[in-house]
mmCIF file of C-alpha atoms in Angstrom:
data_model
loop_
_atom_site.group_PDB
_atom_site.id
_atom_site.type_symbol
_atom_site.label_atom_id
_atom_site.label_comp_id
_atom_site.label_asym_id
_atom_site.label_seq_id
_atom_site.Cartn_x
_atom_site.Cartn_y
_atom_site.Cartn_z
ATOM 1 C CA MET A 1 268.430 163.753 121.448
ATOM 2 C CA PRO A 2 269.375 164.994 125.191
ATOM 3 C CA TYR A 3 271.653 162.292 126.953
ATOM 4 C CA ARG A 4 271.612 162.188 130.952
ATOM 5 C CA ARG A 5 274.874 161.908 132.649
ATOM 6 C CA LEU A 6 275.421 161.502 136.987
ATOM 7 C CA PRO A 7 276.189 163.883 139.098
ATOM 8 C CA ASN A 8 279.670 164.484 139.317
ATOM 9 C CA THR A 9 279.593 166.030 142.962
ATOM 10 C CA ASP A 10 278.949 164.655 146.388
ATOM 11 C CA GLN A 11 276.897 167.981 146.474
ATOM 12 C CA ALA A 12 275.679 166.989 142.799
ATOM 13 C CA ARG A 13 274.706 163.957 143.993
ATOM 14 C CA ILE A 14 272.567 165.243 147.290
ATOM 15 C CA ARG A 15 270.542 168.071 145.688
ATOM 16 C CA THR A 16 269.631 165.487 142.419
ATOM 17 C CA LEU A 17 268.048 163.194 144.810
ATOM 18 C CA SER A 18 266.836 165.582 147.440
ATOM 19 C CA THR A 19 264.557 167.356 144.641
ATOM 20 C CA ALA A 20 262.867 163.981 143.441
ATOM 21 C CA ILE A 21 261.717 164.058 147.389
ATOM 22 C CA ASP A 22 260.561 167.912 147.754
ATOM 23 C CA ALA A 23 258.966 167.383 143.848
ATOM 24 C CA ILE A 24 256.967 164.638 145.481
ATOM 25 C CA ARG A 25 255.950 165.491 149.053
ATOM 26 C CA ASP A 26 255.203 168.669 147.074
ATOM 27 C CA ASN A 27 252.989 167.889 144.494
ATOM 28 C CA GLU A 28 249.607 168.347 145.768
ATOM 29 C CA LEU A 29 247.878 165.308 144.463
ATOM 30 C CA TYR A 30 249.427 162.449 144.866
ATOM 31 C CA ILE A 31 251.128 160.831 142.300
ATOM 32 C CA PRO A 32 253.304 157.425 142.622
ATOM 33 C CA VAL A 33 256.249 158.880 140.347
ATOM 34 C CA LEU A 34 258.470 156.797 142.599
ATOM 35 C CA PRO A 35 257.032 153.319 144.184
ATOM 36 C CA PRO A 36 256.799 154.278 148.367
ATOM 37 C CA GLU A 37 259.465 151.287 148.816
ATOM 38 C CA LEU A 38 262.070 152.815 146.298
ATOM 39 C CA PHE A 39 261.022 156.321 148.195
ATOM 40 C CA ASN A 40 261.916 155.524 151.361
ATOM 41 C CA ARG A 41 264.789 153.827 150.598
ATOM 42 C CA VAL A 42 266.216 157.053 148.908
ATOM 43 C CA GLU A 43 265.422 158.595 152.309
ATOM 44 C CA ARG A 44 267.466 157.092 154.070
ATOM 45 C CA LYS A 45 270.558 156.949 151.801
ATOM 46 C CA LEU A 46 270.249 160.088 151.086
ATOM 47 C CA LYS A 47 270.043 160.946 154.718
ATOM 48 C CA GLN A 48 273.093 158.270 155.594
ATOM 49 C CA PHE A 49 274.593 160.104 152.691
ATOM 50 C CA LYS A 50 274.384 164.126 153.159
ATOM 51 C CA GLU A 51 275.037 162.740 157.257
ATOM 52 C CA ALA A 52 278.732 161.314 156.129
ATOM 53 C CA SER A 53 279.292 164.259 154.024
ATOM 54 C CA ASP A 54 278.292 166.823 156.851
ATOM 55 C CA LEU A 55 281.297 164.632 158.795
ATOM 56 C CA TYR A 56 283.768 164.750 156.017
ATOM 57 C CA CYS A 57 283.277 169.255 155.619
ATOM 58 C CA SER A 58 283.687 169.636 159.419
ATOM 59 C CA CYS A 59 286.531 167.314 160.219
ATOM 60 C CA LEU A 60 288.130 169.197 156.767
ATOM 61 C CA TYR A 61 287.582 172.500 158.448
ATOM 62 C CA GLN A 62 289.434 171.307 161.441
ATOM 63 C CA GLN A 63 292.024 170.309 160.330
ATOM 64 C CA ASN A 64 291.961 173.583 157.757
ATOM 65 C CA CYS A 65 291.908 175.994 160.820
ATOM 66 C CA PHE A 66 293.975 174.501 163.086
ATOM 67 C CA SER A 67 297.270 174.021 161.005
ATOM 68 C CA LYS A 68 296.427 178.009 159.779
ATOM 69 C CA SER A 69 295.839 179.454 163.254
ATOM 70 C CA ALA A 70 298.322 181.623 164.480
ATOM 71 C CA ALA A 71 299.674 179.234 166.857
ATOM 72 C CA TYR A 72 300.959 176.125 164.613
ATOM 73 C CA GLN A 73 302.493 179.030 162.021
ATOM 74 C CA LYS A 74 304.204 180.555 164.431
ATOM 75 C CA LYS A 75 305.621 177.201 165.931
ATOM 76 C CA LEU A 76 306.052 175.832 162.364
ATOM 77 C CA LYS A 77 307.443 179.148 161.680
ATOM 78 C CA ASN A 78 310.442 178.812 164.314
ATOM 79 C CA ALA A 79 310.745 174.905 163.981
ATOM 80 C CA HIS A 80 311.984 175.702 160.956
ATOM 81 C CA MET A 81 314.098 179.364 161.505
ATOM 82 C CA TYR A 82 316.031 177.304 163.745
ATOM 83 C CA VAL A 83 316.467 173.943 161.858
ATOM 84 C CA SER A 84 317.463 176.228 158.339
ATOM 85 C CA HIS A 85 320.276 178.355 160.235
ATOM 86 C CA PHE A 86 321.982 175.357 162.572
ATOM 87 C CA LEU A 87 322.185 174.115 159.388
ATOM 88 C CA THR A 88 323.629 177.196 157.173
ATOM 89 C CA VAL A 89 325.845 177.456 159.937
ATOM 90 C CA PHE A 90 326.842 173.593 159.462
ATOM 91 C CA ASN A 91 327.195 173.666 156.117
ATOM 92 C CA LEU A 92 329.912 176.848 156.424
ATOM 93 C CA ALA A 93 331.847 174.903 159.393
ATOM 94 C CA VAL A 94 332.280 172.582 156.544
ATOM 95 C CA LYS A 95 332.886 174.977 153.816
ATOM 96 C CA ARG A 96 335.876 176.304 156.450
ATOM 97 C CA GLY A 97 337.210 172.862 156.811
ATOM 98 C CA GLU A 98 335.801 172.552 160.705
ATOM 99 C CA ILE A 99 334.110 169.992 160.019
ATOM 100 C CA LYS A 100 334.242 166.567 157.220
ATOM 101 C CA THR A 101 332.506 167.194 154.423
ATOM 102 C CA LYS A 102 331.538 162.536 154.536
ATOM 103 C CA GLU A 103 329.933 163.568 158.514
ATOM 104 C CA ARG A 104 327.479 165.644 155.915
ATOM 105 C CA VAL A 105 325.718 161.743 155.594
ATOM 106 C CA LEU A 106 325.265 161.691 159.505
ATOM 107 C CA TYR A 107 322.715 164.562 158.942
ATOM 108 C CA SER A 108 320.858 163.448 155.914
ATOM 109 C CA LEU A 109 322.388 165.203 153.874
ATOM 110 C CA PRO A 110 324.385 165.065 150.402
ATOM 111 C CA GLU A 111 327.683 164.806 150.294
ATOM 112 C CA ASP A 112 328.949 166.260 147.504
ATOM 113 C CA SER A 113 326.054 169.938 148.212
ATOM 114 C CA ALA A 114 326.031 172.862 150.191
ATOM 115 C CA GLU A 115 321.984 173.122 149.918
ATOM 116 C CA LEU A 116 319.385 173.328 152.536
ATOM 117 C CA PRO A 117 317.204 170.477 152.357
ATOM 118 C CA ASP A 118 313.583 170.719 151.125
ATOM 119 C CA LEU A 119 311.734 172.851 154.003
ATOM 120 C CA SER A 120 308.338 173.419 151.612
ATOM 121 C CA SER A 121 306.364 170.991 154.209
ATOM 122 C CA ASP A 122 305.240 170.588 157.723
ATOM 123 C CA ALA A 123 306.238 166.764 157.102
ATOM 124 C CA ALA A 124 309.729 168.027 155.400
ATOM 125 C CA VAL A 125 310.433 170.203 157.991
ATOM 126 C CA ILE A 126 309.936 167.562 160.811
ATOM 127 C CA ARG A 127 312.111 165.550 159.215
ATOM 128 C CA CYS A 128 314.417 167.560 158.799
ATOM 129 C CA CYS A 129 314.400 168.482 162.177
ATOM 130 C CA GLN A 130 314.980 165.126 163.338
ATOM 131 C CA ASN A 131 318.020 164.601 161.054
ATOM 132 C CA ALA A 132 319.646 167.395 161.762
ATOM 133 C CA ILE A 133 319.081 166.173 165.977
ATOM 134 C CA ALA A 134 320.188 162.363 164.950
ATOM 135 C CA GLY A 135 323.181 163.748 162.984
ATOM 136 C CA GLU A 136 324.687 165.695 165.505
ATOM 137 C CA ARG A 137 324.348 163.747 168.374
ATOM 138 C CA ALA A 138 325.876 161.134 166.018
ATOM 139 C CA ARG A 139 328.956 163.383 165.534
ATOM 140 C CA THR A 140 329.474 164.581 169.231
ATOM 141 C CA GLN A 141 329.240 161.597 169.772
ATOM 142 C CA LYS A 142 332.561 160.753 168.210
ATOM 143 C CA GLY A 143 334.093 163.403 169.278
ATOM 144 C CA GLY A 144 332.552 166.666 166.937
ATOM 145 C CA LEU A 145 332.760 169.879 168.942
ATOM 146 C CA PRO A 146 328.976 171.239 169.197
ATOM 147 C CA MET A 147 327.255 173.845 166.408
ATOM 148 C CA MET A 148 326.884 176.632 168.293
ATOM 149 C CA ASN A 149 324.577 179.524 167.469
ATOM 150 C CA PRO A 150 322.014 177.996 167.252
ATOM 151 C CA THR A 151 322.405 174.987 169.451
ATOM 152 C CA ILE A 152 321.441 171.644 168.472
ATOM 153 C CA ALA A 153 319.407 171.693 171.850
ATOM 154 C CA LYS A 154 317.672 175.226 171.002
ATOM 155 C CA VAL A 155 316.405 173.193 167.518
ATOM 156 C CA ASN A 156 314.818 170.662 169.969
ATOM 157 C CA VAL A 157 312.900 173.199 171.930
ATOM 158 C CA HIS A 158 311.274 174.588 168.918
ATOM 159 C CA TYR A 159 310.898 171.010 167.621
ATOM 160 C CA ASP A 160 309.145 168.885 170.177
ATOM 161 C CA LEU A 161 306.591 172.993 170.356
ATOM 162 C CA PHE A 162 305.579 171.699 166.566
ATOM 163 C CA ARG A 163 305.591 168.640 166.976
ATOM 164 C CA GLU A 164 303.138 168.338 169.977
ATOM 165 C CA LEU A 165 301.224 170.947 167.640
ATOM 166 C CA TYR A 166 302.273 169.093 163.801
ATOM 167 C CA ASP A 167 300.838 165.694 165.876
ATOM 168 C CA ARG A 168 297.694 166.822 166.529
ATOM 169 C CA HIS A 169 296.874 168.095 163.284
ATOM 170 C CA GLN A 170 297.693 165.036 161.914
ATOM 171 C CA GLN A 171 294.763 163.568 164.497
ATOM 172 C CA LEU A 172 292.294 166.153 162.493
ATOM 173 C CA ARG A 173 294.228 164.613 158.595
ATOM 174 C CA THR A 174 293.136 161.173 160.123
ATOM 175 C CA LYS A 175 289.776 162.135 161.096
ATOM 176 C CA THR A 176 289.311 163.389 157.711
ATOM 177 C CA ASP A 177 290.527 160.923 155.792
ATOM 178 C CA ASP A 178 288.446 158.553 157.371
ATOM 179 C CA SER A 179 285.400 160.800 156.820
ATOM 180 C CA LEU A 180 286.242 161.606 153.664
ATOM 181 C CA ALA A 181 286.378 157.207 152.518
ATOM 182 C CA ALA A 182 282.976 156.543 154.530
ATOM 183 C CA VAL A 183 281.735 159.252 151.956
ATOM 184 C CA ALA A 184 283.215 157.165 148.791
ATOM 185 C CA ALA A 185 282.064 154.091 149.841
ATOM 186 C CA LEU A 186 278.650 155.348 150.308
ATOM 187 C CA ARG A 187 279.226 157.384 146.801
ATOM 188 C CA PRO A 188 278.735 153.940 144.297
ATOM 189 C CA GLU A 189 275.580 153.164 146.552
ATOM 190 C CA LEU A 190 274.474 156.653 145.931
ATOM 191 C CA ASP A 191 274.936 156.386 142.213
ATOM 192 C CA ALA A 192 272.861 153.078 141.055
ATOM 193 C CA LEU A 193 270.066 154.861 142.800
ATOM 194 C CA ILE A 194 270.029 157.883 141.080
ATOM 195 C CA LEU A 195 269.866 155.584 138.632
ATOM 196 C CA GLU A 196 266.727 153.383 139.645
ATOM 197 C CA VAL A 197 265.398 156.929 140.689
ATOM 198 C CA TRP A 198 266.484 158.295 137.188
ATOM 199 C CA ASN A 199 264.859 155.298 135.578
ATOM 200 C CA THR A 200 261.808 155.544 137.590
ATOM 201 C CA ILE A 201 261.114 158.797 136.951
ATOM 202 C CA GLU A 202 261.278 158.512 132.371
ATOM 203 C CA SER A 203 259.193 155.279 133.260
ATOM 204 C CA HIS A 204 256.968 156.955 134.535
ATOM 205 C CA PHE A 205 256.708 159.971 132.086
ATOM 206 C CA ALA A 206 256.508 157.667 129.407
ATOM 207 C CA ASN A 207 253.288 158.360 127.630
ATOM 208 C CA LEU A 208 254.228 162.075 127.391
ATOM 209 C CA ALA A 209 256.456 162.929 124.927
ATOM 210 C CA GLY A 210 259.151 165.559 123.424
ATOM 211 C CA GLU A 211 260.017 168.180 125.647
ATOM 212 C CA ALA A 212 256.666 167.674 128.033
ATOM 213 C CA ARG A 213 258.352 164.519 128.925
ATOM 214 C CA LEU A 214 262.048 166.038 129.575
ATOM 215 C CA ASN A 215 260.438 168.565 131.984
ATOM 216 C CA ALA A 216 258.061 166.534 133.699
ATOM 217 C CA CYS A 217 261.454 164.674 134.179
ATOM 218 C CA ARG A 218 263.732 167.415 135.377
ATOM 219 C CA LYS A 219 261.144 168.569 137.774
ATOM 220 C CA TYR A 220 262.153 165.192 139.744
ATOM 221 C CA GLY A 221 265.366 165.801 139.432
ATOM 222 C CA VAL A 222 267.009 164.217 135.927
ATOM 223 C CA ILE A 223 269.566 166.369 134.467
ATOM 224 C CA TYR A 224 269.819 166.123 130.373
ATOM 225 C CA TYR A 225 272.138 167.211 128.945
ATOM 226 C CA TYR A 226 273.055 168.948 124.950
ATOM 227 C CA ARG A 227 275.321 167.531 122.655
ATOM 228 C CA PRO A 228 276.904 170.518 120.676
ATOM 229 C CA GLY A 229 274.291 172.319 118.369
ATOM 230 C CA GLU A 230 271.605 170.108 119.470
ATOM 231 C CA LYS A 231 269.332 172.379 121.906
ATOM 232 C CA LYS A 232 269.561 174.779 118.325
ATOM 233 C CA LYS A 233 268.408 172.023 115.958
ATOM 234 C CA SER A 234 265.606 171.304 118.602
ATOM 235 C CA HIS A 235 263.532 175.053 118.656
#
């Protein structure tokens, strides 16, 4: 016997309820497959869910477009390049004995390693720039000579330029996260409504048997799955 399984994606949820609504509207003869109260509730909840889903998709699209824009990528690349060059020169100075090994900790670097910190993400570049700027300030305030070629001032300029865009991107990400949370909050309600709709549809066609009943229900959006080998046995 085939079994039902609730949709597990937002588009499938929308498609399932839309199928039920369209089938009822397109029926030339009025057949009360769903009671008017339930039909109206489905229309309202589907509209609300579609609007929330569309808003999330729009926010996600804007966020992705912004982070992939030429301006954003260029400033990210420059910040990455300058801070990595700065720390490479710093580690060379440590290796030559010009700077004490223990002063690596001022830059949030491991004292016993000359490896560059993680720079694989936007947030990591921001964090690394902040650590480099703070470390250079702390070291020079104790009397250490400033690093040159590049100077921390150069790193700071490119950090500031990227940070401005990064903060705007974080604002877009927050909007995306908030819109996704709104969609997630509606999913249990929609799933419960789909279950109620499916139960009502199956009850309406309870007088039919076998494939005739399944096909009638499918026209109104009920989704059935066959277990392995089950469909072959039914023919």
